[in-house]
Tab-separated table of C-alpha atoms in Angstrom:
chain	number	residue	atom	x	y	z
A	30	MET	CA	-21.930	-98.069	77.855
A	31	ALA	CA	-20.053	-96.642	74.860
A	32	ARG	CA	-22.192	-95.716	71.882
A	33	LEU	CA	-20.888	-95.317	68.352
A	34	SER	CA	-21.388	-91.896	66.783
A	35	PRO	CA	-23.184	-91.651	63.445
A	36	ASN	CA	-19.939	-91.938	61.436
A	37	ASN	CA	-19.082	-95.203	63.278
A	38	SER	CA	-15.579	-93.987	64.027
A	39	GLN	CA	-15.783	-92.778	67.604
A	40	PRO	CA	-18.068	-93.490	70.511
A	41	ALA	CA	-20.117	-90.441	71.432
A	42	SER	CA	-19.326	-91.196	75.116
A	43	LEU	CA	-16.998	-93.662	76.794
A	44	ASP	CA	-16.718	-94.820	80.456
A	45	VAL	CA	-13.256	-96.430	80.378
A	46	PHE	CA	-14.128	-98.267	83.650
A	47	GLY	CA	-17.180	-99.707	81.888
A	48	ASP	CA	-17.486	-100.833	78.271
A	49	THR	CA	-14.436	-100.192	76.040
A	50	SER	CA	-15.460	-102.367	73.176
A	51	ALA	CA	-16.284	-99.604	70.766
A	52	ALA	CA	-12.941	-97.788	71.443
A	53	CYS	CA	-11.134	-101.189	70.990
A	54	THR	CA	-12.833	-101.602	67.614
A	55	VAL	CA	-11.624	-98.212	66.456
A	56	LEU	CA	-8.082	-98.897	67.658
A	57	ALA	CA	-7.924	-102.361	66.030
A	58	ARG	CA	-8.889	-100.693	62.700
A	59	LYS	CA	-6.123	-98.081	63.128
A	60	ASP	CA	-3.364	-100.476	64.015
A	61	LYS	CA	-2.903	-104.171	63.114
A	62	THR	CA	-0.458	-104.657	66.038
A	63	LEU	CA	-3.153	-103.447	68.500
A	64	ALA	CA	-5.643	-105.716	66.767
A	65	ARG	CA	-3.251	-108.675	67.233
A	66	ALA	CA	-2.817	-107.843	70.986
A	67	LEU	CA	-6.589	-107.645	71.314
A	68	ASP	CA	-7.078	-111.037	69.609
A	69	ALA	CA	-4.782	-112.515	72.246
A	70	ILE	CA	-6.324	-110.910	75.375
A	71	GLY	CA	-9.987	-110.594	74.336
A	72	ALA	CA	-10.429	-107.233	76.111
A	73	PRO	CA	-8.200	-104.931	78.055
A	74	HIS	CA	-7.966	-105.121	81.858
A	75	ILE	CA	-8.581	-101.567	83.010
A	76	ARG	CA	-6.511	-100.644	86.019
A	77	ARG	CA	-8.560	-98.723	88.527
A	78	ARG	CA	-7.482	-97.109	91.792
A	79	PRO	CA	-9.066	-94.617	94.141
A	80	GLY	CA	-7.691	-91.068	93.699
A	81	GLY	CA	-6.117	-88.771	96.197
A	82	PHE	CA	-2.875	-88.535	98.124
A	83	GLU	CA	-2.474	-92.364	98.602
A	84	ALA	CA	-2.659	-92.971	94.872
A	85	LEU	CA	0.074	-90.508	94.029
A	86	PHE	CA	2.165	-91.753	96.935
A	87	ARG	CA	1.947	-95.231	95.520
A	88	ILE	CA	2.786	-94.218	91.918
A	89	ILE	CA	5.956	-92.422	93.245
A	90	VAL	CA	6.928	-95.714	94.941
A	91	GLU	CA	6.414	-97.502	91.620
A	92	GLN	CA	8.552	-95.135	89.608
A	93	GLN	CA	11.493	-96.948	87.840
A	94	VAL	CA	11.486	-100.062	89.883
A	95	SER	CA	10.281	-103.620	89.163
A	96	VAL	CA	6.762	-104.694	90.013
A	97	PRO	CA	7.914	-107.055	92.854
A	98	SER	CA	10.142	-104.365	94.398
A	99	ALA	CA	7.301	-101.761	94.241
A	100	GLN	CA	4.915	-104.149	95.819
A	101	ALA	CA	7.291	-105.001	98.632
A	102	ILE	CA	7.994	-101.320	99.433
A	103	TRP	CA	4.369	-100.368	99.263
A	104	ALA	CA	3.441	-103.200	101.584
A	105	ARG	CA	5.896	-101.886	104.111
A	106	CYS	CA	4.481	-98.408	103.778
A	107	GLN	CA	0.975	-99.713	104.392
A	108	ASP	CA	2.091	-101.631	107.455
A	109	GLY	CA	3.965	-98.722	108.918
A	110	MET	CA	1.599	-95.730	108.388
A	111	ASP	CA	-1.784	-94.645	107.195
A	112	CYS	CA	-0.956	-94.056	103.534
A	113	ARG	CA	-4.249	-92.273	102.904
A	114	ARG	CA	-3.197	-89.349	105.061
A	115	ALA	CA	-0.753	-86.659	103.911
A	116	ASP	CA	-0.195	-85.612	107.513
A	117	ALA	CA	1.009	-89.111	108.377
A	118	ALA	CA	3.810	-88.709	105.853
A	119	LEU	CA	4.694	-85.316	107.187
A	120	GLU	CA	4.883	-86.737	110.719
A	121	LEU	CA	7.292	-89.466	109.654
A	122	GLY	CA	9.511	-87.181	107.673
A	123	GLN	CA	12.105	-88.254	105.073
A	124	ASP	CA	13.997	-90.511	107.450
A	125	GLY	CA	10.861	-92.384	108.460
A	126	LEU	CA	9.837	-92.901	104.853
A	127	ARG	CA	13.294	-94.180	103.949
A	128	GLU	CA	12.870	-96.919	106.632
A	129	PHE	CA	10.168	-98.432	104.410
A	130	GLY	CA	12.663	-98.778	101.518
A	131	LEU	CA	12.130	-95.499	99.696
A	132	SER	CA	15.205	-93.929	98.188
A	133	THR	CA	16.200	-90.482	99.430
A	134	PRO	CA	14.840	-88.748	96.322
A	135	LYS	CA	11.567	-90.620	96.491
A	136	ALA	CA	11.163	-89.869	100.207
A	137	ARG	CA	11.757	-86.185	99.270
A	138	TYR	CA	9.069	-86.422	96.552
A	139	VAL	CA	6.549	-87.903	98.932
A	140	MET	CA	7.195	-85.127	101.354
A	141	ALA	CA	6.706	-82.502	98.638
A	142	LEU	CA	3.413	-84.184	97.599
A	143	ALA	CA	2.249	-84.365	101.222
A	144	GLU	CA	2.906	-80.666	101.804
A	145	VAL	CA	0.955	-79.668	98.695
A	146	TRP	CA	-1.936	-82.087	99.372
A	147	GLN	CA	-2.182	-81.089	103.069
A	148	SER	CA	-2.393	-77.428	102.008
A	149	GLY	CA	-5.420	-78.142	99.824
A	150	VAL	CA	-3.846	-76.363	96.879
A	151	ILE	CA	-4.293	-79.521	94.772
A	152	ASN	CA	-6.857	-82.280	95.328
A	153	ASP	CA	-8.631	-85.000	93.296
A	154	GLN	CA	-11.848	-83.063	92.958
A	155	ALA	CA	-10.092	-80.032	91.526
A	156	LEU	CA	-8.105	-82.218	89.081
A	157	SER	CA	-11.319	-83.891	87.916
A	158	SER	CA	-12.691	-80.513	86.766
A	159	MET	CA	-9.685	-79.760	84.554
A	160	ASP	CA	-9.033	-80.812	80.967
A	161	ASP	CA	-6.311	-83.423	80.283
A	162	GLU	CA	-3.545	-80.890	79.609
A	163	THR	CA	-4.286	-78.674	82.571
A	164	ALA	CA	-4.608	-81.595	84.965
A	165	ALA	CA	-1.284	-83.065	83.788
A	166	LYS	CA	0.482	-79.679	84.149
A	167	THR	CA	-1.012	-79.172	87.610
A	168	LEU	CA	0.280	-82.527	88.792
A	169	GLN	CA	3.680	-81.949	87.256
A	170	SER	CA	3.998	-78.741	89.271
A	171	ILE	CA	4.603	-80.950	92.317
A	172	LYS	CA	8.322	-81.901	92.791
A	173	GLY	CA	8.960	-85.476	91.722
A	174	ILE	CA	5.842	-85.877	89.609
A	175	GLY	CA	6.805	-85.989	85.884
A	176	PRO	CA	4.775	-86.657	82.774
A	177	TRP	CA	4.675	-90.456	83.361
A	178	THR	CA	3.513	-90.223	86.964
A	179	ALA	CA	0.835	-87.658	86.034
A	180	ALA	CA	-0.347	-89.823	83.176
A	181	ILE	CA	-0.660	-92.923	85.352
A	182	TYR	CA	-2.701	-91.046	87.904
A	183	LEU	CA	-5.040	-89.606	85.323
A	184	LEU	CA	-5.499	-92.992	83.720
A	185	PHE	CA	-5.818	-95.276	86.745
A	186	CYS	CA	-7.649	-92.879	89.131
A	187	GLN	CA	-9.677	-90.696	86.904
A	188	GLY	CA	-10.349	-92.916	83.898
A	189	ARG	CA	-9.059	-90.476	81.326
A	190	VAL	CA	-9.431	-91.809	77.817
A	191	ASP	CA	-6.787	-90.032	75.777
A	192	ILE	CA	-3.771	-89.853	78.094
A	193	TRP	CA	-0.548	-91.452	76.952
A	194	PRO	CA	2.269	-92.346	79.377
A	195	ARG	CA	5.329	-91.440	77.360
A	196	GLY	CA	8.478	-93.473	77.953
A	197	ASP	CA	6.789	-96.550	79.370
A	198	VAL	CA	9.086	-99.490	78.613
A	199	ALA	CA	6.354	-102.138	79.281
A	200	LEU	CA	4.143	-100.583	76.599
A	201	LEU	CA	6.971	-100.553	74.097
A	202	GLY	CA	7.928	-104.184	74.916
A	203	ALA	CA	4.317	-105.309	74.466
A	204	TYR	CA	3.916	-103.491	71.189
A	205	ASN	CA	7.126	-104.958	69.724
A	206	ALA	CA	6.149	-108.410	70.907
A	207	ALA	CA	2.822	-108.172	69.050
A	208	ARG	CA	4.380	-106.662	65.884
A	209	GLN	CA	4.982	-109.149	63.063
A	210	ARG	CA	6.456	-107.098	60.197
A	211	GLY	CA	8.763	-104.148	59.712
A	212	PRO	CA	11.350	-102.647	61.945
A	213	ARG	CA	10.513	-102.372	65.573
A	214	PRO	CA	10.181	-98.778	66.793
A	215	ASP	CA	12.389	-97.364	69.559
A	216	MET	CA	10.855	-95.430	72.380
A	217	LYS	CA	10.849	-92.059	70.635
A	218	GLN	CA	9.271	-93.537	67.499
A	219	PHE	CA	6.753	-95.512	69.588
A	220	ASP	CA	5.549	-92.477	71.465
A	221	THR	CA	5.200	-90.583	68.186
A	222	ARG	CA	3.233	-93.460	66.674
A	223	ALA	CA	0.836	-93.484	69.641
A	224	GLN	CA	-0.431	-90.037	68.586
A	225	LYS	CA	-2.432	-91.674	65.746
A	226	TRP	CA	-4.428	-93.662	68.403
A	227	ALA	CA	-6.134	-90.480	69.599
A	228	PRO	CA	-8.683	-89.968	70.961
A	229	TYR	CA	-8.226	-93.384	72.671
A	230	ARG	CA	-4.510	-93.399	73.595
A	231	GLY	CA	-5.383	-94.305	77.170
A	232	VAL	CA	-7.417	-97.309	76.030
A	233	ALA	CA	-4.416	-98.344	73.823
A	234	ALA	CA	-2.188	-98.207	76.860
A	235	HIS	CA	-4.501	-100.512	78.803
A	236	ILE	CA	-4.585	-102.909	75.869
A	237	LEU	CA	-0.752	-103.153	75.764
A	238	TRP	CA	-0.351	-103.407	79.541
A	239	THR	CA	-2.778	-106.309	79.481
A	240	TYR	CA	-0.929	-107.921	76.619
A	241	TYR	CA	2.355	-107.427	78.423
A	242	ALA	CA	1.013	-109.383	81.385
A	243	HIS	CA	-0.401	-112.078	79.031
A	244	ILE	CA	2.866	-112.790	77.233
A	245	ARG	CA	4.569	-113.138	80.615
A	246	GLY	CA	1.951	-115.393	82.073
A	247	ARG	CA	0.895	-112.896	84.733
A	248	THR	CA	-2.492	-111.804	85.925
A	249	PRO	CA	-3.041	-108.116	85.052
A	250	ILE	CA	-2.927	-105.852	88.116
């Protein structure tokens, strides 16, 4: 459970997969738009996924496509192979992965990921021992994994608290929907504004993803 530090501004510790109420209180004080989103949803739904090759494989599938499309492609991948195993992807090769609906670049990215993961050069345990910046840079050293993909992995799989997924259109849409006054920020302005939500930028992202689902009448995933 999160505990407030003596100055009541930051929890001394925070398990993002547990109690985020103290962090949410801090964020609501910092930004009225986040406070409005929290009033609507009550509490953020924290996305949680097991780490490892499968998680990164899935995030690559989800890059720059709609949620329904990503779900359909991922379902075909799960039906056609053991998505937990890097060697299964290597056995299929790019052509085999494309049969599941992956584009040529994404099939190439999954192959690059599989080669690195199979070699043992990068793994979830090693990433867990790194600070945020080092972990993000390590993931981005793999072809096809950019800042957004690295951020999503560190948020969903490792429960990092202060990671911000720059360029996420759903977060921008949610923030602008909750905003009542003043000009709406564009993506660059929004990503800059998110800096003031440190050290809980990851919690802010979960708030806005939950609000995005709420305003569309969807169940958060």
